[in-house]
Amino acid sequence: MNRKTTTTSKTHLLRAAFFLTLLFLVIQVIPRVVGQRKTPEAPAVCPIPWQLVANMPLDLYGAAGASNGTFSYHAGGYSFTTGTTLNVFNRYDPVANTWTAMAPMPDTLTLMASAVYYPVTNKIYVFGGEDAVSGVNTNATRIYDIASNTWSAGASMPDVRSFMASGYNSANGKIYLVSGYNTGTVDSAQPTTWEYDPVANSFAVKANFPHPAGGMASGVINGHLYVAGGRDAANLVINLNWDYDIAANTWTAKANMPGTNNNVRGSGVAVDNLWVFGGGNPFGPIASTKAAFARERIKGQLVPNTTNGAVRYDPATDTWSTAPNMNAQRAFTSGAAISAKLIAAGGYDGSFTVASAETLDACIPEPTPTPCDSGLILNGGFETGDFTSWVIDGASNPPVVTTANPHSGTFSALAGNVSGPEPLGDSSFYQQFTVPATGGTLSFWHWDFTTDSITFDWQDAYITDTSGNVLQTIFHQCVNDQVYVNQTVDMTPYAGQTVRIKFLVHQDAFGDDTGMYVDDVALLVPCATPTPTPTPTPTPTATPTPTPTPTPVQITLHARGYKVHGLQTVDLFWSGPTSGFIDIYRNGVLIVTVPNQGGFYTDHINRNGRGTYTYRVCVAGTGNCSNQVTVRFGSG
Ligand SMILES: [Ca+2]
Ligand SMILES: [Ca+2]
């Protein structure tokens, strides 16, 4: 590159930086300033998709994630680029969208450590970890002081450990560390449950974990630590989901996590749900190695089973629901919840460690009334036992209607293979129909299998015109979830048009099969029965109810409720205390403890529709509290 080009590039960069700064001001700052005058917005767009954000300073996987509610912190990891275990400690700022390398960790036994934020002292505890090169585990407890950007040592754990589940219980101020490995191989999975007391700096042994494993998703919700998935001592990836009742010191089995890629997933707690994302077994058939962690792919292994899928667990109903897929496949990603913003940092994408990161604003869609089948798609459940009303236009190999794996009824359709010789070409079928003037929603279920990767094989779904030209690619993927997933498509853009819904599996004749079952294809429209008239949603009002508090520091709380993309959000402002920590209570439940910086906190409730919330803030750990303020959304 000659000097002139360099200068020109720099000029372009400077200009780009200038315009990006302007853009930032427009997007980030101005709405805050005028937030008070925010008008009611369009109906909620929920779920909100994952957003790719700034790259980490270096590609890595296996870092431990934690958040203080403002930033996320990611401890350690291993990078294929450097070929070393790292002592890096990276901080992500979601407002500035920047990464900052903080003071490095005191050691390099950092793979799959457990990082936990302790709000009382504004510190992050990083427990255990492994050195990828030697497989040696550590019993270190490292304490990071956010305020001074310094590390100190805590009491050693009772044993060396990596791949633990972990969480902080605000109800009793204790940290929990569960199971994990104490060597470099999974057959060392341990049954231990440890309780760490940050005040006494000591560990206590609690009730044994029922099914020892490592690489579980985990998080504390309302006094219960949930531990899901992982890889056990028998080298099996497990779907088990455990509820540790901290007060009762008991373990109870809960609803299994769906799917098959449930090892080394990222996780975080937001909106009282455990969000779980990514994961898999990037080193191929797990029987080939017992190594908990691998420094490189197993040679000749073409099957990195790594997923971009995400689910959430709601303990209130003991149910799992799908969450938006991430943009990138990532196993060993570092998860955290920055308040209600989940982050997946780094990971292994199926071929290399990545620096990319992405965030998801956690929100839970309100259940929508079940629409009705318009009947426009015929034999959408394949219950004739054949392809009546469908057209097969790709016969390598011919799609079949089979009883092997129905989503409902007796039959479903299979494109591609789930066993046997692999042909070269497309296995596909479609049905043509006319979209009603109201559009409606196309819905179908698919079950995906592969032993290949997307370069060679794929599972596709399209909307095409009547000549077969693709109008919309619903998905183009190579997924091995082996679970029925519902897909919906908004057909409004095609209102009145005659189109086709087409399913296609492509295979490359290499012997690594790919298949997709399809069932219950339907065009859904609102049901004919009248629905209740929606209640008008007036602008939320804050009703302060002052309560005198005969305590040393008078705290006065104000609240303002508003909606962001239809989602309930409350700004809390208080005056009185100027330092220390503040406990924030919503409806009598402690939701978060925050450093008292500026007397301000934003509560992203992230629900839409109506609701009434009562807030109170207290000097952390004391009964010195503010007045109560009630915020109503809608008529409450
Ligand atoms: Ca069926
Ligand atoms: Ca193949």
XYZ file of C-alpha atoms and ligand atoms in Angstrom:
638
model
C 0.000 0.000 0.000
C 1.507 3.356 -0.969
C 1.499 6.434 1.216
C -1.252 8.201 -0.685
C -3.619 5.282 -0.312
C -2.797 5.090 3.361
C -3.598 8.752 3.858
C -6.827 8.424 1.915
C -7.844 5.409 4.004
C -7.094 7.310 7.170
C -9.179 10.243 5.958
C -12.018 7.877 5.240
C -11.627 6.330 8.659
C -11.693 9.718 10.353
C -14.795 10.680 8.406
C -16.408 7.371 9.266
C -15.543 7.889 12.939
C -17.071 11.360 12.827
C -20.311 10.115 11.311
C -20.424 7.144 13.674
C -20.083 9.556 16.584
C -22.955 11.612 15.191
C -24.989 8.455 14.732
C -24.232 7.433 18.308
C -25.440 10.799 19.545
C -28.639 10.494 17.557
C -29.337 6.930 18.643
C -28.061 6.882 22.202
C -27.963 10.321 23.717
C -30.769 12.358 22.219
C -33.541 9.872 23.069
C -32.332 9.903 26.696
C -32.552 13.652 26.825
C -36.032 13.735 25.356
C -37.056 10.517 27.088
C -39.600 12.354 29.174
C -41.478 13.353 26.085
C -41.416 9.877 24.587
C -44.702 9.135 22.884
C -46.279 5.692 23.071
C -44.537 3.407 20.602
C -45.686 0.763 18.178
C -46.623 -2.660 19.598
C -43.763 -4.612 21.093
C -41.369 -6.342 18.755
C -40.611 -9.278 20.957
C -38.537 -11.343 20.828
C -35.846 -8.900 19.775
C -33.091 -10.563 17.684
C -29.478 -11.018 18.808
C -27.240 -8.144 17.706
C -23.619 -8.632 16.749
C -21.525 -6.125 18.705
C -17.868 -5.101 18.760
C -15.331 -7.921 18.591
C -13.355 -8.968 21.653
C -9.671 -7.969 21.578
C -8.705 -11.554 20.675
C -10.464 -14.696 19.491
C -10.907 -17.098 22.390
C -13.243 -19.592 23.975
C -13.910 -20.942 27.438
C -13.841 -17.590 29.258
C -15.888 -17.153 32.445
C -18.500 -14.386 32.290
C -20.068 -12.170 34.975
C -21.698 -8.745 35.131
C -22.176 -5.938 37.636
C -25.251 -4.734 35.742
C -23.320 -2.065 33.851
C -20.523 -3.978 32.148
C -19.798 -7.627 31.508
C -16.446 -9.154 32.413
C -14.901 -12.191 30.737
C -12.085 -14.006 32.493
C -9.445 -16.087 30.774
C -9.973 -18.518 27.897
C -7.920 -20.190 25.222
C -7.116 -18.821 21.774
C -6.316 -20.890 18.697
C -4.472 -17.840 17.376
C -1.934 -17.781 20.209
C -2.173 -21.476 21.104
C -2.099 -20.559 24.773
C -4.343 -20.337 27.796
C -4.873 -16.658 28.489
C -4.840 -14.539 31.630
C -6.844 -11.804 29.883
C -9.718 -10.091 31.690
C -11.896 -8.244 29.178
C -14.672 -5.797 29.971
C -17.557 -5.058 27.610
C -19.395 -1.730 27.778
C -22.807 -2.171 26.108
C -23.472 1.582 25.926
C -20.232 2.516 24.177
C -20.041 -0.892 22.460
C -16.372 -1.190 23.339
C -14.069 -3.773 24.870
C -11.368 -2.866 27.351
C -8.593 -5.150 28.552
C -8.534 -4.802 32.350
C -5.739 -5.830 34.732
C -4.731 -9.362 33.727
C -5.590 -12.308 35.935
C -2.878 -13.495 38.345
C -2.459 -16.914 36.649
C -3.162 -18.759 33.400
C -5.155 -21.739 34.695
C -8.212 -19.948 33.419
C -10.147 -22.233 31.061
C -13.750 -22.764 32.052
C -13.358 -21.050 35.398
C -16.483 -19.716 37.154
C -16.965 -15.953 37.503
C -19.540 -14.566 39.954
C -20.345 -10.928 40.728
C -20.663 -10.067 44.428
C -22.638 -6.802 44.637
C -22.052 -6.123 48.315
C -18.419 -5.168 47.709
C -18.645 -4.625 43.939
C -16.155 -7.444 43.275
C -15.979 -10.359 40.887
C -14.861 -13.751 42.142
C -13.232 -16.100 39.636
C -13.035 -19.678 40.880
C -10.901 -22.512 39.489
C -10.130 -23.226 35.855
C -7.830 -25.379 33.808
C -4.664 -24.997 31.807
C -5.383 -26.285 28.305
C -1.839 -27.382 27.625
C -1.226 -29.450 30.771
C -4.839 -30.239 31.712
C -3.966 -29.113 35.247
C -6.879 -27.667 37.264
C -6.553 -25.005 39.954
C -8.267 -24.410 43.302
C -7.625 -20.649 43.110
C -10.174 -18.056 44.230
C -9.272 -14.785 42.548
C -10.983 -11.587 43.607
C -11.244 -8.684 41.187
C -12.030 -5.279 42.675
C -13.932 -3.327 40.036
C -13.273 0.042 41.681
C -9.480 -0.277 41.770
C -8.976 -2.663 38.801
C -6.831 -4.931 40.985
C -6.703 -8.625 41.849
C -6.271 -10.309 45.212
C -6.403 -13.908 46.393
C -9.265 -15.471 48.337
C -9.300 -18.750 50.253
C -8.532 -21.746 48.038
C -11.445 -24.007 47.124
C -11.517 -27.393 48.896
C -10.289 -29.038 45.658
C -9.148 -28.080 42.169
C -12.015 -27.596 39.724
C -13.084 -26.377 36.269
C -16.359 -26.441 34.258
C -18.460 -25.759 37.396
C -21.992 -24.379 37.586
C -22.176 -21.230 39.711
C -24.314 -18.398 40.977
C -24.791 -15.712 43.640
C -27.790 -15.831 45.977
C -28.698 -12.302 47.057
C -31.057 -13.647 49.733
C -28.174 -14.907 51.899
C -25.136 -13.259 50.318
C -23.479 -16.598 49.431
C -21.932 -17.936 46.222
C -22.568 -21.506 45.027
C -20.194 -23.694 43.022
C -21.425 -27.026 41.728
C -19.809 -30.145 40.251
C -17.282 -29.808 37.389
C -14.050 -31.671 36.651
C -10.827 -31.889 38.637
C -8.627 -33.221 35.833
C -8.452 -32.529 32.106
C -10.911 -35.348 31.309
C -14.634 -35.633 31.831
C -14.459 -38.912 33.775
C -13.314 -36.789 36.720
C -16.764 -35.171 37.160
C -17.342 -34.431 40.857
C -20.587 -34.425 42.895
C -19.689 -31.464 45.088
C -21.808 -28.451 45.994
C -19.792 -25.728 47.679
C -21.100 -22.629 49.388
C -18.655 -19.752 49.517
C -19.138 -16.998 52.062
C -17.385 -13.851 50.784
C -17.569 -12.235 54.233
C -15.905 -15.085 56.130
C -13.839 -16.015 53.049
C -14.591 -19.703 53.634
C -16.209 -22.675 51.919
C -18.907 -24.995 53.265
C -19.887 -28.358 51.770
C -23.576 -28.684 50.903
C -25.826 -31.460 49.562
C -24.219 -33.447 46.744
C -25.159 -32.683 43.156
C -27.180 -35.707 41.942
C -25.561 -36.192 38.504
C -21.917 -35.037 38.373
C -20.962 -33.308 35.129
C -19.190 -30.268 33.724
C -20.062 -27.523 31.264
C -23.583 -26.905 32.572
C -25.639 -23.747 32.090
C -26.512 -22.205 35.448
C -27.936 -19.271 37.337
C -29.747 -18.233 40.527
C -33.400 -17.165 40.355
C -35.306 -16.321 43.546
C -33.131 -18.377 45.877
C -32.802 -21.395 43.593
C -29.712 -22.334 41.582
C -30.674 -23.973 38.279
C -28.099 -26.273 36.647
C -28.876 -27.618 33.171
C -27.114 -29.764 30.560
C -23.384 -30.515 30.469
C -21.285 -33.592 29.880
C -21.101 -36.314 32.515
C -18.445 -38.752 33.755
C -19.641 -41.393 31.273
C -18.827 -38.930 28.468
C -22.490 -38.342 27.610
C -24.047 -34.975 26.890
C -27.013 -34.696 29.222
C -30.288 -32.775 29.152
C -30.906 -32.906 32.899
C -32.064 -29.754 34.644
C -31.672 -29.445 38.413
C -33.138 -27.034 40.928
C -31.013 -26.444 44.034
C -33.236 -24.935 46.720
C -30.594 -22.976 48.571
C -32.560 -22.423 51.781
C -33.621 -26.078 52.001
C -30.256 -27.440 50.722
C -32.054 -29.920 48.417
C -31.741 -30.868 44.760
C -34.852 -31.568 42.651
C -35.075 -32.698 39.015
C -36.967 -30.294 36.757
C -38.047 -30.322 33.099
C -35.215 -31.485 30.830
C -33.574 -28.976 28.524
C -34.681 -29.576 24.893
C -32.238 -30.350 22.085
C -29.007 -32.283 21.808
C -26.215 -29.699 21.881
C -26.509 -29.042 25.590
C -22.852 -28.998 26.563
C -20.693 -25.893 27.167
C -23.545 -23.465 26.479
C -23.454 -19.814 27.483
C -25.983 -18.751 30.098
C -27.314 -15.803 32.079
C -30.296 -14.865 34.237
C -32.632 -12.113 32.994
C -36.315 -11.374 33.540
C -36.440 -14.243 36.071
C -35.557 -16.768 33.368
C -32.369 -18.759 32.746
C -31.279 -17.997 29.175
C -29.062 -20.601 27.526
C -27.355 -20.064 24.183
C -24.903 -21.762 21.839
C -23.029 -24.873 22.918
C -22.339 -28.243 21.393
C -19.565 -30.729 21.054
C -17.151 -29.083 18.723
C -14.712 -31.953 18.769
C -16.919 -34.455 17.008
C -18.398 -37.696 18.255
C -17.755 -37.471 21.937
C -16.683 -41.084 22.193
C -13.496 -40.091 20.369
C -12.113 -38.126 23.295
C -12.717 -37.712 26.975
C -10.808 -34.457 27.033
C -12.933 -31.802 28.632
C -11.278 -29.222 26.423
C -9.303 -29.603 23.216
C -6.620 -27.389 21.867
C -7.461 -28.293 18.298
C -10.035 -30.181 16.346
C -9.685 -33.921 16.192
C -7.903 -34.604 12.915
C -10.135 -35.835 10.116
C -13.243 -34.953 12.073
C -15.655 -33.060 9.835
C -18.523 -32.821 12.226
C -18.352 -29.900 14.564
C -21.712 -30.107 16.280
C -21.856 -26.491 17.309
C -25.110 -24.591 17.595
C -26.386 -21.027 17.464
C -29.624 -22.095 19.119
C -30.967 -20.572 22.319
C -33.619 -21.476 24.860
C -34.892 -20.040 28.116
C -36.118 -21.772 31.256
C -38.949 -20.251 33.258
C -38.859 -21.730 36.776
C -42.305 -20.292 37.562
C -43.861 -22.705 35.073
C -41.029 -25.300 34.855
C -41.004 -24.905 31.066
C -38.424 -24.341 28.365
C -39.147 -22.061 25.417
C -37.141 -21.281 22.325
C -35.266 -17.985 22.273
C -33.937 -16.247 19.159
C -31.018 -17.987 17.441
C -27.679 -16.220 17.670
C -26.045 -14.870 14.515
C -23.055 -17.180 14.937
C -22.615 -20.760 16.062
C -20.554 -20.773 19.236
C -19.641 -23.451 21.762
C -17.741 -22.559 24.957
C -19.080 -19.031 24.609
C -18.804 -16.768 27.648
C -22.268 -15.794 28.853
C -23.452 -13.072 31.218
C -26.515 -10.900 31.785
C -25.804 -7.149 31.873
C -29.033 -6.333 33.663
C -31.556 -7.606 31.083
C -29.049 -7.658 28.206
C -27.520 -11.074 27.596
C -24.087 -11.346 26.056
C -22.362 -14.245 24.315
C -18.658 -13.459 24.009
C -16.255 -15.432 21.844
C -16.487 -19.189 21.485
C -15.745 -21.872 18.945
C -17.724 -21.585 15.704
C -17.129 -25.086 14.389
C -13.689 -24.457 12.951
C -11.846 -21.841 15.021
C -12.043 -19.668 18.106
C -13.829 -16.379 17.414
C -13.545 -12.822 18.709
C -17.111 -11.918 17.790
C -19.713 -11.200 20.424
C -23.451 -10.620 20.383
C -26.153 -9.405 22.742
C -29.831 -10.117 23.243
C -32.259 -7.816 25.029
C -34.157 -10.381 27.043
C -37.870 -10.078 26.634
C -40.648 -12.577 26.954
C -43.444 -12.363 24.414
C -46.929 -12.178 25.834
C -48.854 -15.252 24.813
C -50.805 -14.406 21.695
C -54.224 -15.889 21.024
C -53.909 -19.072 19.006
C -54.958 -18.319 15.434
C -56.954 -20.707 13.271
C -55.885 -22.849 10.334
C -57.222 -21.204 7.177
C -57.363 -24.605 5.469
C -55.594 -23.092 2.449
C -52.700 -25.542 2.682
C -53.960 -29.037 1.979
C -52.613 -32.163 3.624
C -50.220 -29.983 5.636
C -49.955 -32.732 8.270
C -49.306 -35.451 5.649
C -52.033 -37.532 7.265
C -53.071 -38.979 3.874
C -49.864 -40.985 4.253
C -48.538 -39.582 0.984
C -47.744 -36.322 -0.852
C -51.331 -35.642 -1.952
C -51.593 -31.877 -2.757
C -47.774 -31.526 -2.728
C -45.326 -31.587 -5.668
C -41.963 -33.310 -5.455
C -39.444 -31.298 -7.500
C -36.189 -32.686 -6.142
C -35.715 -36.454 -6.058
C -32.098 -36.948 -4.938
C -33.242 -38.728 -2.876
C -37.038 -38.765 -3.240
C -38.826 -37.223 -0.237
C -40.991 -39.702 1.690
C -44.037 -39.525 3.926
C -43.300 -41.708 6.924
C -44.564 -42.757 10.323
C -41.021 -42.633 11.743
C -41.150 -39.169 13.310
C -44.457 -37.270 13.226
C -44.830 -33.950 15.004
C -48.524 -34.670 15.339
C -50.820 -37.351 13.982
C -49.279 -40.432 12.363
C -47.191 -39.080 9.497
C -44.650 -36.439 8.601
C -42.587 -35.771 5.476
C -38.831 -36.361 5.247
C -36.511 -34.641 2.779
C -32.956 -35.959 2.572
C -31.628 -38.844 4.672
C -31.283 -39.693 8.310
C -29.421 -42.930 7.475
C -28.196 -44.919 4.511
C -26.227 -43.966 1.389
C -26.041 -40.259 0.661
C -26.998 -39.115 -2.851
C -25.782 -35.970 -4.623
C -28.418 -33.294 -5.124
C -31.696 -31.920 -3.825
C -34.569 -33.646 -2.099
C -37.463 -31.184 -2.164
C -41.211 -30.692 -2.278
C -43.609 -27.749 -2.393
C -47.229 -26.725 -2.330
C -48.698 -23.764 -4.194
C -51.454 -21.652 -2.669
C -52.931 -18.171 -2.804
C -52.266 -15.951 0.178
C -55.458 -14.281 1.469
C -55.792 -10.503 1.328
C -55.116 -10.347 5.069
C -51.790 -12.135 4.658
C -51.819 -14.395 7.667
C -48.985 -16.423 9.154
C -47.454 -19.505 7.610
C -46.517 -22.005 10.299
C -44.718 -25.335 10.106
C -42.620 -27.639 12.261
C -39.264 -29.056 11.230
C -36.882 -31.569 12.807
C -33.296 -31.312 11.604
C -30.550 -33.885 11.387
C -27.072 -33.708 9.945
C -23.632 -35.219 10.193
C -22.203 -32.619 7.818
C -21.652 -28.851 7.730
C -23.290 -26.089 5.728
C -20.555 -25.858 3.114
C -21.657 -29.242 1.794
C -25.209 -30.011 2.922
C -28.151 -27.846 3.891
C -31.738 -27.765 5.095
C -33.718 -24.963 3.440
C -37.216 -23.530 3.400
C -38.385 -20.917 0.911
C -41.308 -18.894 -0.299
C -41.126 -18.980 -4.113
C -43.235 -17.621 -6.916
C -45.199 -19.913 -9.231
C -42.084 -20.375 -11.394
C -39.970 -21.497 -8.439
C -37.991 -18.239 -8.092
C -37.129 -17.682 -4.453
C -38.995 -14.714 -2.954
C -37.811 -15.349 0.594
C -35.353 -17.756 2.160
C -37.055 -18.713 5.418
C -33.886 -20.470 6.519
C -30.714 -21.887 5.008
C -28.994 -24.010 7.620
C -27.217 -27.245 8.491
C -28.485 -28.081 11.953
C -28.462 -31.212 14.072
C -30.916 -30.295 16.825
C -33.079 -33.425 16.381
C -36.026 -31.685 17.972
C -39.195 -30.317 16.364
C -38.951 -26.548 16.016
C -41.826 -24.280 15.007
C -41.159 -21.766 12.250
C -43.548 -18.977 11.348
C -43.472 -16.643 8.355
C -45.391 -13.371 8.098
C -47.229 -13.650 4.773
C -48.425 -10.029 4.699
C -45.899 -9.126 1.952
C -47.502 -11.756 -0.300
C -51.157 -10.844 0.335
C -53.235 -11.788 -2.691
C -50.299 -13.494 -4.460
C -50.045 -17.119 -5.481
C -46.839 -18.518 -4.007
C -45.247 -21.801 -3.003
C -43.924 -23.055 0.309
C -40.924 -25.221 -0.517
C -38.755 -27.508 1.639
C -35.372 -28.686 0.391
C -32.461 -30.742 1.659
C -29.223 -30.733 -0.301
C -26.630 -33.494 0.124
C -23.155 -33.985 -1.350
C -22.834 -37.781 -1.698
C -19.877 -37.889 0.699
C -21.611 -40.272 3.086
C -22.394 -37.730 5.792
C -26.185 -37.555 5.699
C -28.520 -34.624 6.201
C -32.295 -34.758 6.590
C -35.300 -32.698 7.665
C -38.717 -33.865 8.783
C -41.580 -31.452 8.106
C -45.065 -31.553 9.614
C -48.141 -29.442 10.347
C -47.744 -26.891 7.560
C -50.609 -24.413 7.812
C -51.557 -20.882 6.897
C -52.918 -19.369 10.109
C -55.398 -16.506 10.181
C -57.242 -14.838 13.055
C -60.135 -16.950 14.244
C -63.636 -15.944 13.233
C -64.881 -15.696 16.814
C -64.883 -12.102 18.063
C -61.987 -11.235 20.328
C -62.440 -8.939 23.314
C -61.971 -5.274 22.502
C -58.439 -4.328 23.494
C -58.320 -2.025 26.490
C -56.836 1.347 25.599
C -53.396 1.823 27.106
C -53.075 5.314 28.527
C -49.691 6.856 29.209
C -48.237 5.300 32.347
C -48.426 7.441 35.430
C -46.315 7.357 38.527
C -48.185 7.694 41.796
C -45.799 8.473 44.635
C -46.982 7.397 48.066
C -44.627 9.020 50.566
C -43.941 7.022 53.689
C -42.019 8.803 56.445
C -38.937 6.861 57.515
C -37.465 7.658 60.935
C -33.964 6.607 59.815
C -30.602 8.360 59.651
C -30.634 9.143 55.923
C -33.890 10.263 54.370
C -34.229 8.657 50.915
C -36.688 10.126 48.482
C -37.623 8.001 45.478
C -39.195 9.086 42.223
C -40.073 6.805 39.330
C -41.003 7.251 35.735
C -42.502 4.473 33.634
C -42.319 4.394 29.872
C -42.154 1.861 27.101
C -39.263 1.059 24.809
C -40.503 -0.788 21.736
C -43.606 -1.486 23.776
C -41.634 -2.992 26.666
C -42.176 -1.786 30.197
C -39.223 0.226 31.476
C -38.964 2.236 34.685
C -36.402 4.901 35.544
C -35.827 5.235 39.290
C -34.259 8.352 40.821
C -33.449 8.772 44.466
C -31.820 11.377 46.642
C -30.307 11.040 50.091
C -27.449 8.522 50.328
C -24.440 9.414 48.211
C -22.232 6.336 48.472
C -22.301 2.606 49.206
C -24.887 0.294 47.656
C -28.603 0.464 47.151
C -31.047 -2.462 47.226
C -33.855 -2.039 44.720
C -37.159 -3.726 45.484
C -39.921 -4.296 42.951
C -43.228 -5.515 44.420
C -41.423 -6.302 47.657
C -38.771 -8.482 45.970
C -35.109 -7.464 45.913
C -34.324 -7.345 42.197
C -30.812 -5.942 42.238
C -28.182 -4.299 44.401
C -26.362 -1.480 42.648
C -23.508 0.855 43.478
C -24.973 4.220 44.485
C -23.647 6.189 41.534
C -25.808 9.152 40.600
C -28.926 7.939 42.396
C -30.309 6.408 39.222
C -31.330 2.976 37.962
C -33.303 1.778 34.976
C -35.426 -1.314 35.502
C -36.039 -3.129 32.237
C -39.106 -5.168 33.110
C -39.302 -6.149 29.463
C -42.887 -7.188 29.491
C -45.518 -5.572 27.367
C -49.160 -4.831 28.077
C -50.473 -3.802 31.466
C -48.868 -4.045 34.878
C -48.540 -2.336 38.238
C -45.234 -2.199 40.075
C -44.372 -0.873 43.480
C -40.783 0.265 44.046
C -38.756 1.005 47.103
C -35.014 1.460 47.480
C -33.000 0.854 50.643
C -29.443 1.339 51.801
C -28.056 -2.135 51.002
C -28.672 -4.690 53.699
C -30.492 -2.248 55.991
C -34.065 -1.257 56.758
C -33.251 2.335 55.845
C -35.620 2.660 52.893
C -37.295 5.210 50.705
C -40.951 5.964 50.218
C -42.892 3.579 47.986
C -43.665 4.568 44.426
C -46.237 2.816 42.277
C -45.883 2.731 38.498
C -48.835 1.644 36.375
C -48.751 0.584 32.754
C -52.186 0.645 31.203
C -55.058 0.409 33.633
C -52.969 -1.985 35.709
Ca -48.542 -35.223 10.764
Ca -23.144 -34.685 3.168
